[in-house]
mmCIF file of C-alpha atoms in Angstrom:
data_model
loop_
_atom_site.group_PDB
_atom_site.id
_atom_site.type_symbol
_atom_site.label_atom_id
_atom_site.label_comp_id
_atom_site.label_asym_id
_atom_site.label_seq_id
_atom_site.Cartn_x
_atom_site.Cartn_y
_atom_site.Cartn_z
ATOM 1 C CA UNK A 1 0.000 0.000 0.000
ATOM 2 C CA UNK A 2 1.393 3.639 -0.749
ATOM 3 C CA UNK A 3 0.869 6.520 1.308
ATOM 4 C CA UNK A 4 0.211 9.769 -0.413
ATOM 5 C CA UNK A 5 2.368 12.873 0.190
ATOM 6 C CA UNK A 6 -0.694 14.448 1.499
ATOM 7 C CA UNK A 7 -0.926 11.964 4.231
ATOM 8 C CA UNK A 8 3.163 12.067 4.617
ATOM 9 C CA UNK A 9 3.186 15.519 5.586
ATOM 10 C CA UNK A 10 0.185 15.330 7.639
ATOM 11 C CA UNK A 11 2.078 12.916 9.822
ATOM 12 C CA UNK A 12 5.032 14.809 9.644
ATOM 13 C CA UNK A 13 2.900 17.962 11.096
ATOM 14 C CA UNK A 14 0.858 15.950 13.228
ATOM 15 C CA UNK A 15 4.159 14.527 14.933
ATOM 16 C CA UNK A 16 5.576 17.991 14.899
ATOM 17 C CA UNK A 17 2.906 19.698 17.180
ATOM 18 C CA UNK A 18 2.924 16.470 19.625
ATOM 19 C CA UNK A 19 6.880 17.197 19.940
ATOM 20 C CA UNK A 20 7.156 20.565 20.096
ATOM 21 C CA UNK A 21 3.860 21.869 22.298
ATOM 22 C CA UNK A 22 3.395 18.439 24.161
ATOM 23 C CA UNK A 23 -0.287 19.070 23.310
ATOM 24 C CA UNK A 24 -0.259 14.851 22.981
ATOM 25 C CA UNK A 25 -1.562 12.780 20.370
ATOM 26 C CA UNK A 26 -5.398 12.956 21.029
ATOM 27 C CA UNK A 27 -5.465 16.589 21.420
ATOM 28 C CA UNK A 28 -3.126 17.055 18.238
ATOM 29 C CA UNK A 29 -4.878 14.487 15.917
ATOM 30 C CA UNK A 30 -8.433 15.801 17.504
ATOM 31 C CA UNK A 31 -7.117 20.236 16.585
ATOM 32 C CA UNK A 32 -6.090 19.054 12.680
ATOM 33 C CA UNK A 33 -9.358 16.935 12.331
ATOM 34 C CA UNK A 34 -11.249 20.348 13.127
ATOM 35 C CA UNK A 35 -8.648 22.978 12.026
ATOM 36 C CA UNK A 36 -8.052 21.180 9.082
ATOM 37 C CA UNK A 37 -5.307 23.939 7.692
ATOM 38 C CA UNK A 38 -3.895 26.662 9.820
ATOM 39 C CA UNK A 39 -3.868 28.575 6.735
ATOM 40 C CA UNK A 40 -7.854 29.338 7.499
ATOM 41 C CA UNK A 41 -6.602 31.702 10.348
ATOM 42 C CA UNK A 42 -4.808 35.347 8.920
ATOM 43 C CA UNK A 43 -3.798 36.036 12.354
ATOM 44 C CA UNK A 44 -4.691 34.931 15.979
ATOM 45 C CA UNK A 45 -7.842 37.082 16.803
ATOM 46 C CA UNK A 46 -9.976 34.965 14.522
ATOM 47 C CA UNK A 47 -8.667 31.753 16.414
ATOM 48 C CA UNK A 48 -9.712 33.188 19.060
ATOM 49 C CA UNK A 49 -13.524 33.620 17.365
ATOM 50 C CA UNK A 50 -13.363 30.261 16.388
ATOM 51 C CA UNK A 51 -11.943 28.882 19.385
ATOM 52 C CA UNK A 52 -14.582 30.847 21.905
ATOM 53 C CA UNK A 53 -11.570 32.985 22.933
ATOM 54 C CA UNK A 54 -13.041 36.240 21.361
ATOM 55 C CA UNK A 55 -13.718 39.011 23.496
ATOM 56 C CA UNK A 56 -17.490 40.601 22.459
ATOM 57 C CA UNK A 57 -17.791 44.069 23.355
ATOM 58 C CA UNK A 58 -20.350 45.631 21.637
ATOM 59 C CA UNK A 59 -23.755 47.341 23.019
ATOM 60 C CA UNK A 60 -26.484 48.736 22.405
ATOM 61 C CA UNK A 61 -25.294 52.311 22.949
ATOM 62 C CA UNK A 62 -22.887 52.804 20.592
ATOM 63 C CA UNK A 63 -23.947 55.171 18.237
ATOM 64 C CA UNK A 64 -26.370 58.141 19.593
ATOM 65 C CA UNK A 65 -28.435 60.780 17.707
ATOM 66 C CA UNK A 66 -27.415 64.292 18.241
ATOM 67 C CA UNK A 67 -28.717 67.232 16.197
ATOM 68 C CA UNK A 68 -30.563 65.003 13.897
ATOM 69 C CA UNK A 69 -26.738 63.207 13.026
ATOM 70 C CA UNK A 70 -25.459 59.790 14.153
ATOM 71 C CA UNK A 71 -22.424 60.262 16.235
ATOM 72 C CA UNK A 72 -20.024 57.790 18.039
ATOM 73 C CA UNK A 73 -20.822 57.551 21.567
ATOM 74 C CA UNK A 74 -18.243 58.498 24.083
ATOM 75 C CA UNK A 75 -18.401 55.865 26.614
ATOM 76 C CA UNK A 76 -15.925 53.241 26.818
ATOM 77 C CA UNK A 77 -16.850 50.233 25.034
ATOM 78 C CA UNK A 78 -17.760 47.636 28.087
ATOM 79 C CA UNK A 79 -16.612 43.691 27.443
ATOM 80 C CA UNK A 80 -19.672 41.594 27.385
ATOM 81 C CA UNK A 81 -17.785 38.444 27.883
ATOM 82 C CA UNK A 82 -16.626 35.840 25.939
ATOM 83 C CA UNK A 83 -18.422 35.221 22.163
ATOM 84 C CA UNK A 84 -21.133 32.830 22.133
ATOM 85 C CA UNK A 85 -20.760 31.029 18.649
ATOM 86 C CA UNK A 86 -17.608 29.227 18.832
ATOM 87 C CA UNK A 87 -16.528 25.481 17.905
ATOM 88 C CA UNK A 88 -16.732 23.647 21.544
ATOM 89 C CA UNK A 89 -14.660 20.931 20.986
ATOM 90 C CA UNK A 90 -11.856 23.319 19.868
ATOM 91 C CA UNK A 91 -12.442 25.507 23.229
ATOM 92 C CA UNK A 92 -12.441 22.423 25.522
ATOM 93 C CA UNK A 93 -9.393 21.302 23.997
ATOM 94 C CA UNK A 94 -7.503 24.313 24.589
ATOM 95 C CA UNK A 95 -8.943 24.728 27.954
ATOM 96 C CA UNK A 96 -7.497 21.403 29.267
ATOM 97 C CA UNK A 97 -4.598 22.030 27.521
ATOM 98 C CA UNK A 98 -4.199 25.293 29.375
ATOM 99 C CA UNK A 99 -5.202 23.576 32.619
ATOM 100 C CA UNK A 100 -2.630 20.538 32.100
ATOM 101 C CA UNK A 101 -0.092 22.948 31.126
ATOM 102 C CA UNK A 102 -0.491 25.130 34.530
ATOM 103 C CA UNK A 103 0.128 22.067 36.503
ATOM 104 C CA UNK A 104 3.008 19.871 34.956
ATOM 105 C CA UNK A 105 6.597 21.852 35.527
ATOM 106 C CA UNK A 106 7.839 24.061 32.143
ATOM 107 C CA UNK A 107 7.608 27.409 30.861
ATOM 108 C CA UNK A 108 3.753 27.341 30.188
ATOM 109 C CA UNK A 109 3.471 26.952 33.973
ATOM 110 C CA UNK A 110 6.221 29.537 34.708
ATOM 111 C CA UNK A 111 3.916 31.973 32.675
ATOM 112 C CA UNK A 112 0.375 31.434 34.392
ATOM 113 C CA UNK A 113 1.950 31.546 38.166
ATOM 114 C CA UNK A 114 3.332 34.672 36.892
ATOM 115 C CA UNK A 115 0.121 36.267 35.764
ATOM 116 C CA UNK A 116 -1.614 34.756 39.251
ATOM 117 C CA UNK A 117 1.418 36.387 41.092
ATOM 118 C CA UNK A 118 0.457 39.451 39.367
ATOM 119 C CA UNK A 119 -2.849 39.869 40.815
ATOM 120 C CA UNK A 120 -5.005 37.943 37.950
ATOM 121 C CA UNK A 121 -7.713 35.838 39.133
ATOM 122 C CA UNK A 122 -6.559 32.219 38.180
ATOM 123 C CA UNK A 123 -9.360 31.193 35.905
ATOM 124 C CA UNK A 124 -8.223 34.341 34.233
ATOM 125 C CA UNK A 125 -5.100 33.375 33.934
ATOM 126 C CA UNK A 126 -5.907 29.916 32.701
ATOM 127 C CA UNK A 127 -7.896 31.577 29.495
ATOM 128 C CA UNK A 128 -5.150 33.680 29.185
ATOM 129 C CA UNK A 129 -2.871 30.541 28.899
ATOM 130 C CA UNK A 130 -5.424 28.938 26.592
ATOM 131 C CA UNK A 131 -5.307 31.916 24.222
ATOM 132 C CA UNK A 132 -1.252 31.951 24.485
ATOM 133 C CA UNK A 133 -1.489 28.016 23.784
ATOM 134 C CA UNK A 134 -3.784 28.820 20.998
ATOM 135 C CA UNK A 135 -1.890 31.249 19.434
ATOM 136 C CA UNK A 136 1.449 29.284 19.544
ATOM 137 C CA UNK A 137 -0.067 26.057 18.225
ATOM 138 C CA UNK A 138 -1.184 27.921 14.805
ATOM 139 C CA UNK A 139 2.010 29.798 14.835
ATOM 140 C CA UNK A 140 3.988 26.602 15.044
ATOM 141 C CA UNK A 141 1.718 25.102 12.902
ATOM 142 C CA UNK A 142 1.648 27.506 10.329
ATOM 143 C CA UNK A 143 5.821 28.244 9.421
ATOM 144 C CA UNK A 144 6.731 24.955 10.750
ATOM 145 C CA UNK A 145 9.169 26.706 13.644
ATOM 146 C CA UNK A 146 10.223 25.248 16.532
ATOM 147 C CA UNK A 147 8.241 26.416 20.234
ATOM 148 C CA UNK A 148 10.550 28.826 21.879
ATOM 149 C CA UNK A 149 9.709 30.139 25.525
ATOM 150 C CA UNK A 150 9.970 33.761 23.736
ATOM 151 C CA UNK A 151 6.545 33.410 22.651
ATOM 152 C CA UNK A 152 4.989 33.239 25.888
ATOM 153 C CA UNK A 153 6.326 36.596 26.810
ATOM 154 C CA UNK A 154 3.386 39.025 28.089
ATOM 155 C CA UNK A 155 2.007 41.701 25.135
ATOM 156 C CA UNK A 156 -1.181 43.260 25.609
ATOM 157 C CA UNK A 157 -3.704 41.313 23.800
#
């Protein structure tokens, strides 16, 4: 029997990830099956959409008549949580990802007792750590680069 190059590099991916995030076999084989191509994803934000990692922060109050014209209102856009429409297998295997990752010794665990030590509430910190893990899969994914602890320096958002 021959094995197609498609299925080849597959493999070769699919034994990539498990190497270089520890993510594991299930978790690995269960993100491609989903996923499909990282190439879907321009950048991490809509990941996050996809994932359930998106911050919604729209209202109803956005826009306001004054003088008879539509103008931007001035208040502060407010978070509304987390977005609704998401793929929940993808979320929950992030999520324990995240969690496994804040509990077994390395640099993911490093970075969430860091963000606890800085005041953020732990489950905070553990979708934080999801989104990080998130980010860094499709980034490894995506150019083929080896995980580096670099990437789980703090940035704002």
């Amino acid at each position: 029997m021959r094995v197609s190059a498609c299925t080849k590099k597959t493999y070769a991916e699919r034994i990539a990830l498990t190497r270089k995030l520890g993510l594991g076999p299930i978790r690995v084989a269960v993100l491609m099956a989903i996923v499909q191509t990282p190439h879907r994803f321009r950048a991490k934000r809509p990941l996050w959409k996809y994932s359930g990692f998106g911050v919604v922060t729209h209202t109803s109050a956005d826009h306001r008549y004054v003088n008879g014209q539509l103008e931007r209102s001035k208040r502060p856009v407010s978070v509304r949580g987390l977005d609704p429409g998401h793929n929940h297998q993808l979320k929950y295997l992030f999520k324990s990802a995240a969690i496994q990752a804040s509990t077994a010794k390395g640099p993911f665990q490093e970075f969430y007792e860091a963000l606890v030590a800085k005041g953020m509430r732990p489950e905070m910190a553990r979708l934080t750590l999801a989104r990080k893990i998130a980010v860094i899969t499709l980034t490894v994914w995506k150019k083929g680069a080896a995980f580096d602890a670099k990437y789980l320096k703090s940035q704002t958002a």
